[in-house]
PDB file of C-alpha atoms in Angstrom:
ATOM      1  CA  UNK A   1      -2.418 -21.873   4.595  1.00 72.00           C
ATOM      2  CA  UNK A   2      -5.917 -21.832   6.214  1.00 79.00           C
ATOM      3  CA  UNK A   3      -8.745 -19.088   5.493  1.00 88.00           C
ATOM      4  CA  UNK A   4      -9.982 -18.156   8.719  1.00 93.00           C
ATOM      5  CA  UNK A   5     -13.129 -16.224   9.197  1.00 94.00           C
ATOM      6  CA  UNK A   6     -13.934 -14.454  12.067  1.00 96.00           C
ATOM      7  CA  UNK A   7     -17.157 -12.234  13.293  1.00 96.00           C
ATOM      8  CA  UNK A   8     -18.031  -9.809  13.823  1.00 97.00           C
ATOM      9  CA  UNK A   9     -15.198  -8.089  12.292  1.00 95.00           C
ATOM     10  CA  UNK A  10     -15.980  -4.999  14.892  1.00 96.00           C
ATOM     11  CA  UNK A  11     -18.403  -4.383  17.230  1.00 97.00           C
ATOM     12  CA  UNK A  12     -19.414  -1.293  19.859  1.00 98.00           C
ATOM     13  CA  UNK A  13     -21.357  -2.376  22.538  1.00 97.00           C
ATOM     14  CA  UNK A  14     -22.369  -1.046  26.087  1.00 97.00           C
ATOM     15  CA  UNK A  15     -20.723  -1.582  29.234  1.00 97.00           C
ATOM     16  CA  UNK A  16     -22.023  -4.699  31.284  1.00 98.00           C
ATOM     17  CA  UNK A  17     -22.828  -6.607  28.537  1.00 98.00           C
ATOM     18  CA  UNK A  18     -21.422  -9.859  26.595  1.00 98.00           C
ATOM     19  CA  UNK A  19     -20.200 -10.061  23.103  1.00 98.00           C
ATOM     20  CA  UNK A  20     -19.473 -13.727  20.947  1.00 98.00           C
ATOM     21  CA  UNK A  21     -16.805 -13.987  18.577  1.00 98.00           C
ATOM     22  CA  UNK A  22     -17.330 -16.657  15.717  1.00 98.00           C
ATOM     23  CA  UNK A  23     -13.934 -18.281  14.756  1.00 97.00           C
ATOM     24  CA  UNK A  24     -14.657 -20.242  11.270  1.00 97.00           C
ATOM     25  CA  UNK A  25     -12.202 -22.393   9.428  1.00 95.00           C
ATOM     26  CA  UNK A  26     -11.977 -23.835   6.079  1.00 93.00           C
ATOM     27  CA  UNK A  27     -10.783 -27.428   7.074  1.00 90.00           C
ATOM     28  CA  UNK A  28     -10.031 -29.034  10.149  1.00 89.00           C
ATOM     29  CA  UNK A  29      -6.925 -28.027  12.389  1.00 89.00           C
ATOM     30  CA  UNK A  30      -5.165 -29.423  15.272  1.00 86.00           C
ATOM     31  CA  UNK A  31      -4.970 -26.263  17.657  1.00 90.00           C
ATOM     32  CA  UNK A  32      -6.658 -23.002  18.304  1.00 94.00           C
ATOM     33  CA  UNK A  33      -6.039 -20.506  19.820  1.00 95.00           C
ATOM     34  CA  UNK A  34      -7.575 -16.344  20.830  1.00 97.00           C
ATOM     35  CA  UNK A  35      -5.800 -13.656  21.713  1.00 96.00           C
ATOM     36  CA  UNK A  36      -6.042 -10.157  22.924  1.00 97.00           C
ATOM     37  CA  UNK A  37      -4.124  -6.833  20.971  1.00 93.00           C
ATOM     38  CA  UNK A  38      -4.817  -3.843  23.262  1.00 93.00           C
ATOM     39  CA  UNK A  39      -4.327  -0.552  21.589  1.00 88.00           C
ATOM     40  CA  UNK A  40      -0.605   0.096  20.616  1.00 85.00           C
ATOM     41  CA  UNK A  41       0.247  -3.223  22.614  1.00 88.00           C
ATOM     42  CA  UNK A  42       1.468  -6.496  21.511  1.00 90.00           C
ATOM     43  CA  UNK A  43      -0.279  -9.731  21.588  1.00 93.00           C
ATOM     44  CA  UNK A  44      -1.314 -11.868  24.361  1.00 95.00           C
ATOM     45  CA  UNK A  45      -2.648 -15.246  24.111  1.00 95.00           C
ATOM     46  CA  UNK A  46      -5.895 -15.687  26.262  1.00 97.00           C
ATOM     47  CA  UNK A  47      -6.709 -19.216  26.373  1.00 97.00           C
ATOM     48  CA  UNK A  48      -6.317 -22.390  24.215  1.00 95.00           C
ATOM     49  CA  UNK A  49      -9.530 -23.843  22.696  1.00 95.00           C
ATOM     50  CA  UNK A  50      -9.803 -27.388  23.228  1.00 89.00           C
ATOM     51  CA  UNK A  51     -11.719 -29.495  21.098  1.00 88.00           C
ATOM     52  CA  UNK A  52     -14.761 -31.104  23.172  1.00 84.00           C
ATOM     53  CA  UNK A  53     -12.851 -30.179  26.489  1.00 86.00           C
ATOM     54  CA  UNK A  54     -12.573 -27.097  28.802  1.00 90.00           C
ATOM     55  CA  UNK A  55     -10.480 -24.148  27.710  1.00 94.00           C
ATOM     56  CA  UNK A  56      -7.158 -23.701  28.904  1.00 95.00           C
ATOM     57  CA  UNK A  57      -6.208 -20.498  30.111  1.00 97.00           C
ATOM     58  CA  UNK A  58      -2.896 -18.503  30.685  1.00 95.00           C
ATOM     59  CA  UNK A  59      -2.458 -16.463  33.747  1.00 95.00           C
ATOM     60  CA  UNK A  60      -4.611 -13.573  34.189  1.00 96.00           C
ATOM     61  CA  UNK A  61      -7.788 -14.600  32.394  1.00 97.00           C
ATOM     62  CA  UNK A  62     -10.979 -17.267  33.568  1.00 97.00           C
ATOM     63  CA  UNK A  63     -13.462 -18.577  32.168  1.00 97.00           C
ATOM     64  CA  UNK A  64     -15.828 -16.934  33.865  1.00 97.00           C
ATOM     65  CA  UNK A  65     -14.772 -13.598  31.810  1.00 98.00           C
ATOM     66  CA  UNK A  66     -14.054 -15.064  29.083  1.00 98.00           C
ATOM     67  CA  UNK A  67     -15.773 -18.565  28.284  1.00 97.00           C
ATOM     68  CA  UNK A  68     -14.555 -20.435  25.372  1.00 97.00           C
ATOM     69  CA  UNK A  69     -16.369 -22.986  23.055  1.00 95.00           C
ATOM     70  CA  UNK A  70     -14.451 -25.690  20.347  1.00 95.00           C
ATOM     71  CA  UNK A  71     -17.308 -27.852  19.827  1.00 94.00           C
ATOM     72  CA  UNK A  72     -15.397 -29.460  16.454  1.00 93.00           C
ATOM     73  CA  UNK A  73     -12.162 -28.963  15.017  1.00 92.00           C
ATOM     74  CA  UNK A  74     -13.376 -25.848  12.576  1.00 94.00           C
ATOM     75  CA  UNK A  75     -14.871 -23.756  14.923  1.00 96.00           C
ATOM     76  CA  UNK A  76     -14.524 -21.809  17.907  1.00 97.00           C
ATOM     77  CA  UNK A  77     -16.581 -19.102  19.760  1.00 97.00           C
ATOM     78  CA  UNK A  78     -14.566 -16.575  22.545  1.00 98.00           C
ATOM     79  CA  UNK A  79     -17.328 -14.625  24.505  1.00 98.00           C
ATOM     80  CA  UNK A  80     -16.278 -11.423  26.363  1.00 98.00           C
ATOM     81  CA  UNK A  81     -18.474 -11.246  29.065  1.00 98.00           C
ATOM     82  CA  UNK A  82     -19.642  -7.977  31.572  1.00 98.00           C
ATOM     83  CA  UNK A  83     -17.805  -5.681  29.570  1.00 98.00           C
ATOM     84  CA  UNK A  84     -15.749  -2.730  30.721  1.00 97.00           C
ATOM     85  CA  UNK A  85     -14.062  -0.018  28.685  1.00 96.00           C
ATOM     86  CA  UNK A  86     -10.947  -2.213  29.881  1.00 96.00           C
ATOM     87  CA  UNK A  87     -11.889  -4.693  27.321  1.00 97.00           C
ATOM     88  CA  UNK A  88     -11.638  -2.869  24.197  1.00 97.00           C
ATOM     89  CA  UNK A  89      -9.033  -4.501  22.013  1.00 96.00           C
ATOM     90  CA  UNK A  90      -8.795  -6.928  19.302  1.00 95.00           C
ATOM     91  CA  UNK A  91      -9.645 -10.498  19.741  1.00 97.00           C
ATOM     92  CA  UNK A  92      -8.016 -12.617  17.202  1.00 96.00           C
ATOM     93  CA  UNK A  93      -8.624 -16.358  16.517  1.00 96.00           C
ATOM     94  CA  UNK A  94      -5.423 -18.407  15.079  1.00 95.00           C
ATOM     95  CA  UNK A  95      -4.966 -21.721  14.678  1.00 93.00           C
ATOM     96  CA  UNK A  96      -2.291 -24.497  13.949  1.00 88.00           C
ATOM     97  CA  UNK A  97      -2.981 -26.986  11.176  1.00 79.00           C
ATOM     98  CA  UNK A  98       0.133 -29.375  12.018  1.00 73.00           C
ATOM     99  CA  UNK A  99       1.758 -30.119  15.308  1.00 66.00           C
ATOM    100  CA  UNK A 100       4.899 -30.985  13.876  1.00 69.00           C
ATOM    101  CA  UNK A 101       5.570 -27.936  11.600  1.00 65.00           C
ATOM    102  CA  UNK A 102       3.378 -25.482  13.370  1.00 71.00           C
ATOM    103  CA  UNK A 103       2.609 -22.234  11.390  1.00 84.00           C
ATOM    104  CA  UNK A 104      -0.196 -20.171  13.347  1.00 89.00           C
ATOM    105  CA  UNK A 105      -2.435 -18.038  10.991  1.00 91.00           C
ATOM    106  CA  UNK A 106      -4.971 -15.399  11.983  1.00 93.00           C
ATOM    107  CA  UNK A 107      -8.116 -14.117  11.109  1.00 91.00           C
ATOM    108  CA  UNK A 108      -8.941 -10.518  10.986  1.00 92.00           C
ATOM    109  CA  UNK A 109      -9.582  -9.879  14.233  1.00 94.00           C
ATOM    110  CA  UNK A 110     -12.720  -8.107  16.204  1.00 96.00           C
ATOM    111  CA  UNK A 111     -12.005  -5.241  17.064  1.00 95.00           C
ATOM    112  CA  UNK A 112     -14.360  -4.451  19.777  1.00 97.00           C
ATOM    113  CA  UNK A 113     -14.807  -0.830  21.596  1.00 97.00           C
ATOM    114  CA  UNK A 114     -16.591  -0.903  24.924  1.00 98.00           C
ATOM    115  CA  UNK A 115     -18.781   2.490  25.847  1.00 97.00           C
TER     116      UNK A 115
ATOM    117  CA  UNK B   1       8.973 -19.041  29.964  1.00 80.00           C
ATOM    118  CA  UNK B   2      10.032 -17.917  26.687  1.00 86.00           C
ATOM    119  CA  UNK B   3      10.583 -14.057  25.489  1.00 92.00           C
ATOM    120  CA  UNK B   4      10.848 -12.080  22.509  1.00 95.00           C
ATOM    121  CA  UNK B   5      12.501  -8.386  22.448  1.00 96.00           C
ATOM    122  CA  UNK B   6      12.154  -6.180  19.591  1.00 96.00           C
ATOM    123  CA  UNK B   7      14.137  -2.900  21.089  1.00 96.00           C
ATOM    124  CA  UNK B   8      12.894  -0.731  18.053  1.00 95.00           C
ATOM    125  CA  UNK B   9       9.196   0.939  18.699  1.00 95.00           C
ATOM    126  CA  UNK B  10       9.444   2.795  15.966  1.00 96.00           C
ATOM    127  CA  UNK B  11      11.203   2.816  12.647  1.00 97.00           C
ATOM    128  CA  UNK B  12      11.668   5.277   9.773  1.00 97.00           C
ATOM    129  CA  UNK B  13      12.576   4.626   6.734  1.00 97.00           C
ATOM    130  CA  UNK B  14      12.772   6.612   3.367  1.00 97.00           C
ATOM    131  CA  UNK B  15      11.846   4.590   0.364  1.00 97.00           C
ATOM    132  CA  UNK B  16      14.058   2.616  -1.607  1.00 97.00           C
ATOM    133  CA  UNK B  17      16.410   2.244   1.539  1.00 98.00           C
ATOM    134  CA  UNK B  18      17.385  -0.836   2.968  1.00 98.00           C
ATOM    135  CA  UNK B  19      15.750  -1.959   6.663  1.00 97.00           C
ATOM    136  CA  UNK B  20      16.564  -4.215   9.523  1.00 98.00           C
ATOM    137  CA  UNK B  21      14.146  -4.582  11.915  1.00 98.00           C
ATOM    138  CA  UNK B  22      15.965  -6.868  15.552  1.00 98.00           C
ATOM    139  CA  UNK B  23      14.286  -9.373  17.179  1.00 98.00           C
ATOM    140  CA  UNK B  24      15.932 -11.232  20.164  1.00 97.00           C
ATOM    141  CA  UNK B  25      14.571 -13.997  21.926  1.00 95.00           C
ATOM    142  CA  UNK B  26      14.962 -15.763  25.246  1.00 92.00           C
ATOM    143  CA  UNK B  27      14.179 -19.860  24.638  1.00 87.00           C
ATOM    144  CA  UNK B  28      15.945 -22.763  26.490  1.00 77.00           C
ATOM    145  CA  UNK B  29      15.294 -25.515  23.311  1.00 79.00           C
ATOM    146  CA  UNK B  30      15.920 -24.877  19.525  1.00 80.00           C
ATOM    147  CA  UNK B  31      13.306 -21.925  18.965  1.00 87.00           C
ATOM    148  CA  UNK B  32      10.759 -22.076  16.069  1.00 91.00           C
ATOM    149  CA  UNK B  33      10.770 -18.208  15.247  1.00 94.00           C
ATOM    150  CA  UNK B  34       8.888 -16.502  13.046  1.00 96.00           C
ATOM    151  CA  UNK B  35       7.583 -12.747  11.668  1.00 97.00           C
ATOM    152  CA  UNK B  36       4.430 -11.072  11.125  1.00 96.00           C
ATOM    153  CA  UNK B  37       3.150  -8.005   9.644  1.00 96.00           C
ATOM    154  CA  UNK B  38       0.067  -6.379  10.540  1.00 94.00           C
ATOM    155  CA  UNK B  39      -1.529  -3.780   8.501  1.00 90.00           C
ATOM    156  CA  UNK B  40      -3.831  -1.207   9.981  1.00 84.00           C
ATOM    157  CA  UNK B  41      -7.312  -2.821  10.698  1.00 78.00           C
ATOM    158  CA  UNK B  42      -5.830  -6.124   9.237  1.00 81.00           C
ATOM    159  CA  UNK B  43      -4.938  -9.627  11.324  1.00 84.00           C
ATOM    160  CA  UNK B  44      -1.648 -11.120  10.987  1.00 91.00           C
ATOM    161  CA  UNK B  45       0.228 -12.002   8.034  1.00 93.00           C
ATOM    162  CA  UNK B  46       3.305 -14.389   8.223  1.00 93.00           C
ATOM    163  CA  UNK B  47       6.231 -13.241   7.027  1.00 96.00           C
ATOM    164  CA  UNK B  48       9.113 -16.007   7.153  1.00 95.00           C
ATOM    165  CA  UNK B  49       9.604 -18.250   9.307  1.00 93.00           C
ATOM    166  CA  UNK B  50      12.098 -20.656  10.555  1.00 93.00           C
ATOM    167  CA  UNK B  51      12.221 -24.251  12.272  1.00 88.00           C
ATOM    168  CA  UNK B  52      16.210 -25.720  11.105  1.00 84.00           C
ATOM    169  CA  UNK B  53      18.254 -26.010   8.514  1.00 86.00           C
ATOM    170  CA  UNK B  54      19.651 -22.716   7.121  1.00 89.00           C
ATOM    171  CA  UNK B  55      19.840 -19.722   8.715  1.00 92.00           C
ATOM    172  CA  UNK B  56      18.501 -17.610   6.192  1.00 96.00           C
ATOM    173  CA  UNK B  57      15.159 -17.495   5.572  1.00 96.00           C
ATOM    174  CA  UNK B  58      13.052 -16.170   2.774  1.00 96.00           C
ATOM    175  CA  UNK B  59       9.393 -14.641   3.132  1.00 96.00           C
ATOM    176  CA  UNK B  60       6.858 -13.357   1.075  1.00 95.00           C
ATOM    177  CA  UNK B  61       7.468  -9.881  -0.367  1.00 95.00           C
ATOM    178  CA  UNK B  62      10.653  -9.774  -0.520  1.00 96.00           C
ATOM    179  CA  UNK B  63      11.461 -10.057   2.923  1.00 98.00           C
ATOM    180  CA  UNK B  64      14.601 -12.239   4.861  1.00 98.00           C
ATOM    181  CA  UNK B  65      15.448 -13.141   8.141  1.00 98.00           C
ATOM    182  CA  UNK B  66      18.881 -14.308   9.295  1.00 97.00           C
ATOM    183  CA  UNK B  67      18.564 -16.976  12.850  1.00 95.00           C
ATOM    184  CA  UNK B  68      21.990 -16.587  14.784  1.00 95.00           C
ATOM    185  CA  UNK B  69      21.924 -18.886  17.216  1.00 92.00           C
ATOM    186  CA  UNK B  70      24.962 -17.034  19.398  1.00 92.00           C
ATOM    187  CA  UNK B  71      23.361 -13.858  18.988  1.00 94.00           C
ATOM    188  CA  UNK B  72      19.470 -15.453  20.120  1.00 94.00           C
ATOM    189  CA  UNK B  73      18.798 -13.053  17.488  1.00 96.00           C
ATOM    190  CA  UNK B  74      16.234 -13.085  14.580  1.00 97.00           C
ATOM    191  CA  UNK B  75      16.459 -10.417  12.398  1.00 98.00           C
ATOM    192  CA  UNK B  76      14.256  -9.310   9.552  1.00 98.00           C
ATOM    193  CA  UNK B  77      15.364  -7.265   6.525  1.00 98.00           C
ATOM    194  CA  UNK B  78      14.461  -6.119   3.170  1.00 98.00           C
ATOM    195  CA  UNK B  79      16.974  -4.632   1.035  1.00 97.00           C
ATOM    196  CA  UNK B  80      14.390  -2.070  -0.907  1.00 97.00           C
ATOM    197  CA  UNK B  81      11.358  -0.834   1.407  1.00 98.00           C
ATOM    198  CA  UNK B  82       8.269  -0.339  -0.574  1.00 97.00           C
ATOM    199  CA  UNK B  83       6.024   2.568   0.445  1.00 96.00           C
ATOM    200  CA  UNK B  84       3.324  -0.141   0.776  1.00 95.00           C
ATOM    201  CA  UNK B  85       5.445  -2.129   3.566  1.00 97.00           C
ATOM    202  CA  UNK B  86       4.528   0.394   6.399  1.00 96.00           C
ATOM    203  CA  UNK B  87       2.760  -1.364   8.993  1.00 96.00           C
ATOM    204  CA  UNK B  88       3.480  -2.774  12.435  1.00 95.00           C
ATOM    205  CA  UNK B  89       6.015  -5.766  12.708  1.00 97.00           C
ATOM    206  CA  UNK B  90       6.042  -8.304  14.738  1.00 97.00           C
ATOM    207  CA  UNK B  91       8.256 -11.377  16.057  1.00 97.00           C
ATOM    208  CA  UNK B  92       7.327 -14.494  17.984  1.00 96.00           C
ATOM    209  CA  UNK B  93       8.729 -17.630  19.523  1.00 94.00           C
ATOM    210  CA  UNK B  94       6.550 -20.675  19.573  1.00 90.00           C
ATOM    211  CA  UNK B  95       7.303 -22.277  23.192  1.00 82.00           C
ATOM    212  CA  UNK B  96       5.495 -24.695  24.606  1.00 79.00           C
ATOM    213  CA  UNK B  97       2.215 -26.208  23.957  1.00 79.00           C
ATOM    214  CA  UNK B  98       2.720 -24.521  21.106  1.00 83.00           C
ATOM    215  CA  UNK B  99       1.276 -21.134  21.896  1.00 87.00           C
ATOM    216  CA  UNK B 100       3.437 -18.022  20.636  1.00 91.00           C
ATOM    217  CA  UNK B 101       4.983 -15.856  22.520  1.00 93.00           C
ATOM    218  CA  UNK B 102       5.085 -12.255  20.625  1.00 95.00           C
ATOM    219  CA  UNK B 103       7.454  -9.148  21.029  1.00 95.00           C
ATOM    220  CA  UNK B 104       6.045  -5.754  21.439  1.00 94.00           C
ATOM    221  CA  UNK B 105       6.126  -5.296  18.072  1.00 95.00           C
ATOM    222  CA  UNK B 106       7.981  -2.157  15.954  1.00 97.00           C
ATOM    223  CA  UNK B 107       5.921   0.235  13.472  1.00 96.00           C
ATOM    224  CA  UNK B 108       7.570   0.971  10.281  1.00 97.00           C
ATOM    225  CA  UNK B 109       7.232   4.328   8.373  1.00 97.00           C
ATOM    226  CA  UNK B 110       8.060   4.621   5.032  1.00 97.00           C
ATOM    227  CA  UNK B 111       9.018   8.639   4.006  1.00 96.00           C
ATOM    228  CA  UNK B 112       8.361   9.087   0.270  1.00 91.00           C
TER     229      UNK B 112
END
C-alpha cells in the first residue's frame, strides 16, 4: 500500500479566496491523481497530475480554477482558486504505484467549506 | 466512456444478517473493478479488488465480491454485517489512462 498524507485535513475559508492542498507520499509512484466528493455525491476525478508537465484535466474543470503542481513523483499540490460556496466538497489526492496492476489509494481528504 | 451503477442509495441491514450490495458496470475491454468503503470524515479504503483469474474475490474484513462477466456485474457481499461496517460503499471501474470511474455510491446502515 502507500501512506498518503494530505493537508489540510479541513479548512473554512471566505469566498473569493484560494486554498492549497498538500498531497505527500511515502515513496515514489507512477500516477496521481485529485478528485472532488460533493456532499452526498460520488466521486469525480478533476485532473491528472503530471510529473514535471501540465495537468491534465477532464471535462468541466481548467486550470485556471484549479491549478495543479507534481513537481516530483511524491508530491502534489491542487489549489482551489476564487472560491464560491459551490466549491465546498472534499478534495482527495490518490495515486497509483504500478501501471500494470494499478490499485489507487487515497488520502484523507480536505474537506473544505466555503462561507 | 466507462460507467458504474450501483442502483441501491441506501441499504439497511440488521446485524448479523447477510448483505449484497450491486454494482454494474458499462466497459468495452476486460474491466479492472474494484470496492471502497468510506467511513464518515475518512478517505477511501479498498475493499477487494479484481484484475483476472477467478471470479471471486476476497477483501479485507471479511468482505467478497463475485465478477460475472454476462451479468457486467460486480457484486459485494459479506455474509455477517458487523455494526462497525456502516459506512458509504463504493464501486469503480478503472478505464483508461487509468483514472477510475466511480458509482454513486450506496450507504449502509446497520440496525442493532
Amino acid at each position: 500500500s502507500a501512506v498518503i498524507s494530505q493537508k489540510p485535513s479541513r479548512d473554512i475559508c471566505q469566498r473569493g479566496t484560494s486554498l492549497t492542498i498538500q498531497c505527500q507520499v511515502d515513496s515514489q509512484v507512477t500516477m496521481m491523481f485529485w478528485y472532488r466528493q460533493q456532499p452526498g455525491q460520488s466521486l469525480t476525478l478533476i485532473a491528472t497530475a503530471n510529473q514535471g508537465s501540465e495537468a491534465t484535466y477532464e471535462s468541466g474543470f481548467v486550470i485556471d480554477k484549479f491549478p495543479i503542481s507534481r513537481p516530483n513523483l511524491t508530491f502534489s499540490t491542487l489549489t482551489v482558486s476564487n472560491m464560491s460556496p459551490e466549491d465546498s466538497s472534499i478534495y482527495l489526492c490518490s495515486v497509483l504505484r504500478d501501471r500494470v496492476y494499478p490499485e489507487a489509494f487515497f488520502g484523507q481528504g480536505t474537506r473544505l467549506t466555503v462561507v | 466512456a466507462q460507467s458504474v451503477t450501483q442502483p441501491d442509495i441506501h441499504i439497511t441491514v440488521s446485524e448479523g444478517a447477510s448483505l449484497e450490495l450491486r454494482c454494474n458496470y458499462s466497459y468495452g475491454a476486460t474491466p479492472y473493478l474494484f470496492w471502497y468503503v468510506q467511513s464518515p470524515g475518512q478517505g477511501l479504503q479498498l475493499l477487494l479488488k479484481y484484475f483476472s483469474g477467478d471470479t471471486l474475490v476476497q477483501g479485507i474484513k471479511g468482505f467478497e465480491a463475485e465478477f460475472k462477466r454476462s451479468q457486467s456485474s460486480f457484486n459485494l457481499r459479506k455474509p455477517s454485517v458487523h455494526w462497525s461496517d456502516a459506512a458509504e460503499y463504493f464501486c469503480a471501474v478503472r478505464g483508461g489512462g487509468n483514472k477510475l470511474t466511480f458509482g454513486t455510491g450506496t450507504q449502509l446502515k446497520v440496525e442493532l
